[in-house]
């Protein structure tokens, strides 16, 4: 039996980290799993990073994706928020590197363009299109949708590389 070529998308954050794992099947996609990692608000920031790391490691070991797509950081007005977001991104990158999984980074606009056709699409539009592309009938969070959009965005790159 051939190994499934799964792609994991990660939308990092210290409060909520979205993740999604898909399989590309021809011109369609199959949702394998998606969700969010929400460390307890009672934890210190360092313990939140550790929770994110351990949770991502478990997912990586369970699904063994061929690659991980992660959102690039954009500078926010609040420098402390930007630093914390950068740390969450670093945790995700280290979890991937610790498991020898290549990481690809995409700007939010590129992921939006890949799923909606508009780099300035709203979170609601991304969520709606991700649900349609993956035939999801349940509600999913914006963080989940963003992670899945990153995985779909990367699947376009993978398809080009295999041709």
PDB file of C-alpha atoms in Angstrom:
ATOM      1  CA  UNK A   1       0.000   0.000   0.000  1.00  0.00           C
ATOM      2  CA  UNK A   2       1.339   3.428  -0.963  1.00  0.00           C
ATOM      3  CA  UNK A   3       2.034   5.948   1.759  1.00  0.00           C
ATOM      4  CA  UNK A   4      -0.476   8.791   1.760  1.00  0.00           C
ATOM      5  CA  UNK A   5       1.073  12.145   1.013  1.00  0.00           C
ATOM      6  CA  UNK A   6      -0.414  14.389   3.647  1.00  0.00           C
ATOM      7  CA  UNK A   7       0.119  18.110   4.014  1.00  0.00           C
ATOM      8  CA  UNK A   8      -0.239  19.879   7.351  1.00  0.00           C
ATOM      9  CA  UNK A   9      -1.120  23.549   7.655  1.00  0.00           C
ATOM     10  CA  UNK A  10      -0.459  25.524  10.831  1.00  0.00           C
ATOM     11  CA  UNK A  11      -1.845  28.925  11.799  1.00  0.00           C
ATOM     12  CA  UNK A  12       0.297  29.707  14.860  1.00  0.00           C
ATOM     13  CA  UNK A  13      -0.765  31.697  17.889  1.00  0.00           C
ATOM     14  CA  UNK A  14      -0.109  31.696  21.625  1.00  0.00           C
ATOM     15  CA  UNK A  15      -3.799  31.655  22.526  1.00  0.00           C
ATOM     16  CA  UNK A  16      -5.067  29.530  19.633  1.00  0.00           C
ATOM     17  CA  UNK A  17      -3.024  27.567  17.099  1.00  0.00           C
ATOM     18  CA  UNK A  18      -5.055  26.204  14.217  1.00  0.00           C
ATOM     19  CA  UNK A  19      -3.999  23.069  12.377  1.00  0.00           C
ATOM     20  CA  UNK A  20      -5.274  21.082   9.439  1.00  0.00           C
ATOM     21  CA  UNK A  21      -4.138  17.957   7.630  1.00  0.00           C
ATOM     22  CA  UNK A  22      -5.251  17.235   4.079  1.00  0.00           C
ATOM     23  CA  UNK A  23      -4.571  14.757   1.330  1.00  0.00           C
ATOM     24  CA  UNK A  24      -4.609  15.925  -2.287  1.00  0.00           C
ATOM     25  CA  UNK A  25      -6.457  13.497  -4.545  1.00  0.00           C
ATOM     26  CA  UNK A  26      -6.244  14.590  -8.164  1.00  0.00           C
ATOM     27  CA  UNK A  27      -8.082  17.885  -8.391  1.00  0.00           C
ATOM     28  CA  UNK A  28      -9.839  17.481  -5.039  1.00  0.00           C
ATOM     29  CA  UNK A  29      -8.853  17.390  -1.406  1.00  0.00           C
ATOM     30  CA  UNK A  30      -9.644  15.083   1.472  1.00  0.00           C
ATOM     31  CA  UNK A  31      -9.803  16.423   5.009  1.00  0.00           C
ATOM     32  CA  UNK A  32      -7.887  14.117   7.323  1.00  0.00           C
ATOM     33  CA  UNK A  33      -8.128  16.139  10.550  1.00  0.00           C
ATOM     34  CA  UNK A  34      -8.340  19.727  11.711  1.00  0.00           C
ATOM     35  CA  UNK A  35      -8.707  21.530  14.983  1.00  0.00           C
ATOM     36  CA  UNK A  36      -7.182  24.021  17.350  1.00  0.00           C
ATOM     37  CA  UNK A  37      -4.655  23.863  20.155  1.00  0.00           C
ATOM     38  CA  UNK A  38      -5.771  26.102  23.016  1.00  0.00           C
ATOM     39  CA  UNK A  39      -3.342  26.137  25.924  1.00  0.00           C
ATOM     40  CA  UNK A  40      -4.983  27.031  29.230  1.00  0.00           C
ATOM     41  CA  UNK A  41      -5.045  30.739  30.028  1.00  0.00           C
ATOM     42  CA  UNK A  42      -3.719  29.809  33.464  1.00  0.00           C
ATOM     43  CA  UNK A  43      -0.408  28.645  31.985  1.00  0.00           C
ATOM     44  CA  UNK A  44       2.638  30.878  31.741  1.00  0.00           C
ATOM     45  CA  UNK A  45       3.616  31.951  28.236  1.00  0.00           C
ATOM     46  CA  UNK A  46       6.535  29.489  28.333  1.00  0.00           C
ATOM     47  CA  UNK A  47       4.203  26.639  29.278  1.00  0.00           C
ATOM     48  CA  UNK A  48       1.820  27.661  26.470  1.00  0.00           C
ATOM     49  CA  UNK A  49       4.677  27.289  23.973  1.00  0.00           C
ATOM     50  CA  UNK A  50       5.517  23.889  25.437  1.00  0.00           C
ATOM     51  CA  UNK A  51       1.856  22.783  25.140  1.00  0.00           C
ATOM     52  CA  UNK A  52       1.778  23.902  21.489  1.00  0.00           C
ATOM     53  CA  UNK A  53       5.052  22.085  20.802  1.00  0.00           C
ATOM     54  CA  UNK A  54       3.917  18.812  22.386  1.00  0.00           C
ATOM     55  CA  UNK A  55       0.507  18.951  20.667  1.00  0.00           C
ATOM     56  CA  UNK A  56       2.067  19.562  17.240  1.00  0.00           C
ATOM     57  CA  UNK A  57       4.623  16.809  17.834  1.00  0.00           C
ATOM     58  CA  UNK A  58       1.814  14.335  18.577  1.00  0.00           C
ATOM     59  CA  UNK A  59      -0.014  15.316  15.383  1.00  0.00           C
ATOM     60  CA  UNK A  60       3.162  15.084  13.297  1.00  0.00           C
ATOM     61  CA  UNK A  61       4.000  11.643  14.690  1.00  0.00           C
ATOM     62  CA  UNK A  62       0.412  10.429  14.174  1.00  0.00           C
ATOM     63  CA  UNK A  63       0.034  11.596  10.550  1.00  0.00           C
ATOM     64  CA  UNK A  64       3.635  11.851   9.270  1.00  0.00           C
ATOM     65  CA  UNK A  65       2.968  14.665   6.761  1.00  0.00           C
ATOM     66  CA  UNK A  66       5.311  15.116   3.791  1.00  0.00           C
ATOM     67  CA  UNK A  67       5.413  18.858   4.445  1.00  0.00           C
ATOM     68  CA  UNK A  68       4.117  21.583   6.709  1.00  0.00           C
ATOM     69  CA  UNK A  69       2.786  24.930   5.514  1.00  0.00           C
ATOM     70  CA  UNK A  70       2.896  27.727   8.061  1.00  0.00           C
ATOM     71  CA  UNK A  71       1.736  31.320   7.935  1.00  0.00           C
ATOM     72  CA  UNK A  72       4.490  33.906   7.672  1.00  0.00           C
ATOM     73  CA  UNK A  73       4.568  36.545  10.321  1.00  0.00           C
ATOM     74  CA  UNK A  74       3.331  39.995   9.568  1.00  0.00           C
ATOM     75  CA  UNK A  75       4.244  42.956  11.723  1.00  0.00           C
ATOM     76  CA  UNK A  76       1.439  44.101  13.981  1.00  0.00           C
ATOM     77  CA  UNK A  77       1.061  47.440  15.675  1.00  0.00           C
ATOM     78  CA  UNK A  78       1.723  45.869  19.072  1.00  0.00           C
ATOM     79  CA  UNK A  79       5.346  44.699  19.083  1.00  0.00           C
ATOM     80  CA  UNK A  80       4.779  42.389  22.085  1.00  0.00           C
ATOM     81  CA  UNK A  81       2.025  40.572  20.182  1.00  0.00           C
ATOM     82  CA  UNK A  82       4.297  40.243  17.147  1.00  0.00           C
ATOM     83  CA  UNK A  83       7.090  38.799  19.290  1.00  0.00           C
ATOM     84  CA  UNK A  84       4.748  36.255  20.908  1.00  0.00           C
ATOM     85  CA  UNK A  85       3.379  35.259  17.507  1.00  0.00           C
ATOM     86  CA  UNK A  86       6.933  34.852  16.214  1.00  0.00           C
ATOM     87  CA  UNK A  87       7.716  32.601  19.162  1.00  0.00           C
ATOM     88  CA  UNK A  88       4.649  30.433  18.402  1.00  0.00           C
ATOM     89  CA  UNK A  89       5.818  30.176  14.777  1.00  0.00           C
ATOM     90  CA  UNK A  90       9.261  29.156  16.020  1.00  0.00           C
ATOM     91  CA  UNK A  91       7.761  26.430  18.191  1.00  0.00           C
ATOM     92  CA  UNK A  92       5.892  25.022  15.169  1.00  0.00           C
ATOM     93  CA  UNK A  93       9.019  25.160  13.009  1.00  0.00           C
ATOM     94  CA  UNK A  94      11.059  23.359  15.688  1.00  0.00           C
ATOM     95  CA  UNK A  95       8.380  20.640  16.007  1.00  0.00           C
ATOM     96  CA  UNK A  96       8.616  20.092  12.237  1.00  0.00           C
ATOM     97  CA  UNK A  97      12.420  20.164  12.202  1.00  0.00           C
ATOM     98  CA  UNK A  98      12.560  17.757  15.148  1.00  0.00           C
ATOM     99  CA  UNK A  99      10.643  15.288  12.960  1.00  0.00           C
ATOM    100  CA  UNK A 100      12.530  16.009   9.705  1.00  0.00           C
ATOM    101  CA  UNK A 101       9.478  17.527   8.016  1.00  0.00           C
ATOM    102  CA  UNK A 102      10.184  20.388   5.596  1.00  0.00           C
ATOM    103  CA  UNK A 103       8.463  23.688   6.357  1.00  0.00           C
ATOM    104  CA  UNK A 104       7.119  26.078   3.742  1.00  0.00           C
ATOM    105  CA  UNK A 105       5.974  29.569   4.648  1.00  0.00           C
ATOM    106  CA  UNK A 106       3.149  31.464   2.962  1.00  0.00           C
ATOM    107  CA  UNK A 107       1.843  34.969   3.463  1.00  0.00           C
ATOM    108  CA  UNK A 108      -1.824  35.192   4.469  1.00  0.00           C
ATOM    109  CA  UNK A 109      -2.587  36.910   1.146  1.00  0.00           C
ATOM    110  CA  UNK A 110      -1.136  33.978  -0.815  1.00  0.00           C
ATOM    111  CA  UNK A 111      -3.222  31.420   1.100  1.00  0.00           C
ATOM    112  CA  UNK A 112      -6.356  33.545   0.585  1.00  0.00           C
ATOM    113  CA  UNK A 113      -5.590  33.809  -3.118  1.00  0.00           C
ATOM    114  CA  UNK A 114      -5.157  30.022  -3.359  1.00  0.00           C
ATOM    115  CA  UNK A 115      -8.557  29.194  -1.869  1.00  0.00           C
ATOM    116  CA  UNK A 116     -10.741  32.219  -2.615  1.00  0.00           C
ATOM    117  CA  UNK A 117      -9.033  33.743  -5.653  1.00  0.00           C
ATOM    118  CA  UNK A 118      -8.681  37.049  -3.803  1.00  0.00           C
ATOM    119  CA  UNK A 119      -5.693  37.874  -1.602  1.00  0.00           C
ATOM    120  CA  UNK A 120      -7.801  40.386   0.336  1.00  0.00           C
ATOM    121  CA  UNK A 121     -10.615  37.930   1.150  1.00  0.00           C
ATOM    122  CA  UNK A 122     -12.258  38.108   4.554  1.00  0.00           C
ATOM    123  CA  UNK A 123     -11.888  35.395   7.186  1.00  0.00           C
ATOM    124  CA  UNK A 124     -15.528  34.468   6.523  1.00  0.00           C
ATOM    125  CA  UNK A 125     -14.840  34.008   2.794  1.00  0.00           C
ATOM    126  CA  UNK A 126     -11.797  31.828   3.499  1.00  0.00           C
ATOM    127  CA  UNK A 127     -13.784  29.748   5.970  1.00  0.00           C
ATOM    128  CA  UNK A 128     -16.645  29.274   3.491  1.00  0.00           C
ATOM    129  CA  UNK A 129     -14.368  28.266   0.600  1.00  0.00           C
ATOM    130  CA  UNK A 130     -12.285  25.887   2.733  1.00  0.00           C
ATOM    131  CA  UNK A 131     -15.487  24.176   3.889  1.00  0.00           C
ATOM    132  CA  UNK A 132     -16.643  23.882   0.281  1.00  0.00           C
ATOM    133  CA  UNK A 133     -13.305  22.612  -1.075  1.00  0.00           C
ATOM    134  CA  UNK A 134     -12.991  20.007   1.687  1.00  0.00           C
ATOM    135  CA  UNK A 135     -16.708  19.143   1.836  1.00  0.00           C
ATOM    136  CA  UNK A 136     -16.923  20.064   5.531  1.00  0.00           C
ATOM    137  CA  UNK A 137     -20.458  20.150   6.914  1.00  0.00           C
ATOM    138  CA  UNK A 138     -19.630  21.173  10.496  1.00  0.00           C
ATOM    139  CA  UNK A 139     -18.581  24.554  11.820  1.00  0.00           C
ATOM    140  CA  UNK A 140     -14.851  25.224  11.884  1.00  0.00           C
ATOM    141  CA  UNK A 141     -13.033  28.124  13.508  1.00  0.00           C
ATOM    142  CA  UNK A 142     -11.225  30.840  11.564  1.00  0.00           C
ATOM    143  CA  UNK A 143      -7.913  29.458  12.899  1.00  0.00           C
ATOM    144  CA  UNK A 144      -8.753  25.992  11.578  1.00  0.00           C
ATOM    145  CA  UNK A 145      -9.853  27.421   8.236  1.00  0.00           C
ATOM    146  CA  UNK A 146      -6.656  29.460   7.929  1.00  0.00           C
ATOM    147  CA  UNK A 147      -4.529  26.380   8.653  1.00  0.00           C
ATOM    148  CA  UNK A 148      -6.431  24.349   6.051  1.00  0.00           C
ATOM    149  CA  UNK A 149      -6.089  27.212   3.542  1.00  0.00           C
ATOM    150  CA  UNK A 150      -2.309  27.098   4.066  1.00  0.00           C
ATOM    151  CA  UNK A 151      -2.290  23.337   3.414  1.00  0.00           C
ATOM    152  CA  UNK A 152      -4.363  23.809   0.239  1.00  0.00           C
ATOM    153  CA  UNK A 153      -2.070  26.639  -0.870  1.00  0.00           C
ATOM    154  CA  UNK A 154       0.949  24.396  -0.431  1.00  0.00           C
ATOM    155  CA  UNK A 155      -0.732  21.504  -2.255  1.00  0.00           C
ATOM    156  CA  UNK A 156      -0.688  23.664  -5.401  1.00  0.00           C
ATOM    157  CA  UNK A 157       3.098  23.947  -5.068  1.00  0.00           C
ATOM    158  CA  UNK A 158       3.465  20.211  -4.454  1.00  0.00           C
ATOM    159  CA  UNK A 159       1.419  19.424  -7.546  1.00  0.00           C
ATOM    160  CA  UNK A 160       3.709  21.574  -9.686  1.00  0.00           C
ATOM    161  CA  UNK A 161       6.808  19.877  -8.221  1.00  0.00           C
ATOM    162  CA  UNK A 162       5.539  16.384  -9.062  1.00  0.00           C
ATOM    163  CA  UNK A 163       4.786  17.119 -12.725  1.00  0.00           C
TER     164      UNK A 163
END
